[in-house]
GROMACS .gro file of C-alpha atoms in nm:
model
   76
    1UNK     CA    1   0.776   3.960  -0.540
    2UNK     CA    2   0.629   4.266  -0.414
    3UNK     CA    3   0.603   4.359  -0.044
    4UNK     CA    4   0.251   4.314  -0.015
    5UNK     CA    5   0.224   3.972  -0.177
    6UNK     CA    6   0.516   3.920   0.090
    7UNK     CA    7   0.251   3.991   0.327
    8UNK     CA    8  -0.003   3.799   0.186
    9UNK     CA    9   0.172   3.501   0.194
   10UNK     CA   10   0.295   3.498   0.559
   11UNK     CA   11  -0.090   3.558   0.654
   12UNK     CA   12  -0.211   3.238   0.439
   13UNK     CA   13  -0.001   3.023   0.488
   14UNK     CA   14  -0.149   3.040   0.820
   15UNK     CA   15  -0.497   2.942   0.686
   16UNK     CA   16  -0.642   2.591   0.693
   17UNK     CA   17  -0.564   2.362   0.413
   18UNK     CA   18  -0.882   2.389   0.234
   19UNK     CA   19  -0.901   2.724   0.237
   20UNK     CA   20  -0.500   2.729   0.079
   21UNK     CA   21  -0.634   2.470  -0.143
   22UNK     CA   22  -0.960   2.663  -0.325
   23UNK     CA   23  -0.753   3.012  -0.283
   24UNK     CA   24  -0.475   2.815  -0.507
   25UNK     CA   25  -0.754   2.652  -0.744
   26UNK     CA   26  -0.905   3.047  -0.784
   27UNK     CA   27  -0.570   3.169  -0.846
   28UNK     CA   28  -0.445   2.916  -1.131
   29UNK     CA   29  -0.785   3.015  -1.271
   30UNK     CA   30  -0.748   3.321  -1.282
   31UNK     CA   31  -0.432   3.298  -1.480
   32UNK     CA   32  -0.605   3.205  -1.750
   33UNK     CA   33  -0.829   3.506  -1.782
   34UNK     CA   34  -0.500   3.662  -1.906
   35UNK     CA   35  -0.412   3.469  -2.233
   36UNK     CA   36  -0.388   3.637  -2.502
   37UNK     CA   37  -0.656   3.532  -2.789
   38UNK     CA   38  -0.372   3.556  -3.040
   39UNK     CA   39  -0.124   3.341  -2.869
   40UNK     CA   40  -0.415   3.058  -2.817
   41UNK     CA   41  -0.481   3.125  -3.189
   42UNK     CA   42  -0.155   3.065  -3.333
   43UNK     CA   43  -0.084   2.796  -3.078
   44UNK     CA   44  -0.443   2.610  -3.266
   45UNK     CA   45  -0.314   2.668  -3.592
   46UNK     CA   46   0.078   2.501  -3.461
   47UNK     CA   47  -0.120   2.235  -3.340
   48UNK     CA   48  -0.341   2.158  -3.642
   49UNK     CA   49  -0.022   2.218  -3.883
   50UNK     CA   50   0.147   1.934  -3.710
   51UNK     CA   51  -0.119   1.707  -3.686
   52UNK     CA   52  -0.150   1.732  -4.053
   53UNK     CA   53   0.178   1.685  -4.077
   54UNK     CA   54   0.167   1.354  -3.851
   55UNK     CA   55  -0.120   1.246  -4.045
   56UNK     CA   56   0.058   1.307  -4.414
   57UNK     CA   57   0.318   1.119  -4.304
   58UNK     CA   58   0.552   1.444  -4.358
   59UNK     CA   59   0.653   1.409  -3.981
   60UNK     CA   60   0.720   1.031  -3.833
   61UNK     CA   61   0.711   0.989  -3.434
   62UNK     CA   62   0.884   0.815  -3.183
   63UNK     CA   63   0.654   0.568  -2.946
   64UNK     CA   64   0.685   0.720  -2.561
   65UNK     CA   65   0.895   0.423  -2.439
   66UNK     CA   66   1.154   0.493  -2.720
   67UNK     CA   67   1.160   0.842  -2.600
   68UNK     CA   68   1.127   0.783  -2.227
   69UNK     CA   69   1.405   0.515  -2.269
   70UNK     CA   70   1.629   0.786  -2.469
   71UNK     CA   71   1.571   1.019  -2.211
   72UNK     CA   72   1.665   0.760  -1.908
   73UNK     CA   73   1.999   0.658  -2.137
   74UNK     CA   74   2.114   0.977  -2.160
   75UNK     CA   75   2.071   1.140  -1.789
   76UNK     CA   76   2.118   0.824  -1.556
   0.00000   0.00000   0.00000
């Protein structure tokens, strides 16, 4: 992190918690001014492609609870 975002965050941190609050809300925002129009692109077509795919019955899912119970199985 850069020395003045250092700064920056040493001086709001000391600012009430609604102010922290819409300052955080502007900044995740403002992230998203930044995406690049291909990468949303190709991430619609992904999306569609496996949708079709789910649809066709080319690509079979799990229900969450199988998943979620995998997943619990395997790191408790």
């Amino acid at each position: 992190m850069t020395e003045i975002a250092e700064k920056l965050k040493i001086e709001l941190s000391q600012l009430s918690i609604q102010d922290r609050a819409e300052l955080a809300y502007f900044l995740i925002h403002s992230l998203e001014e930044s995406i690049d129009g291909d990468v949303e692109v190709a991430w619609d077509r992904e999306l569609t492609r496996r949708l079709d795919e789910i649809l066709s019955g080319k690509a079979i899912g799990e229900s969450s609870n199988q998943v979620f119970s995998k997943l619990r199985e395997k790191y408790s």
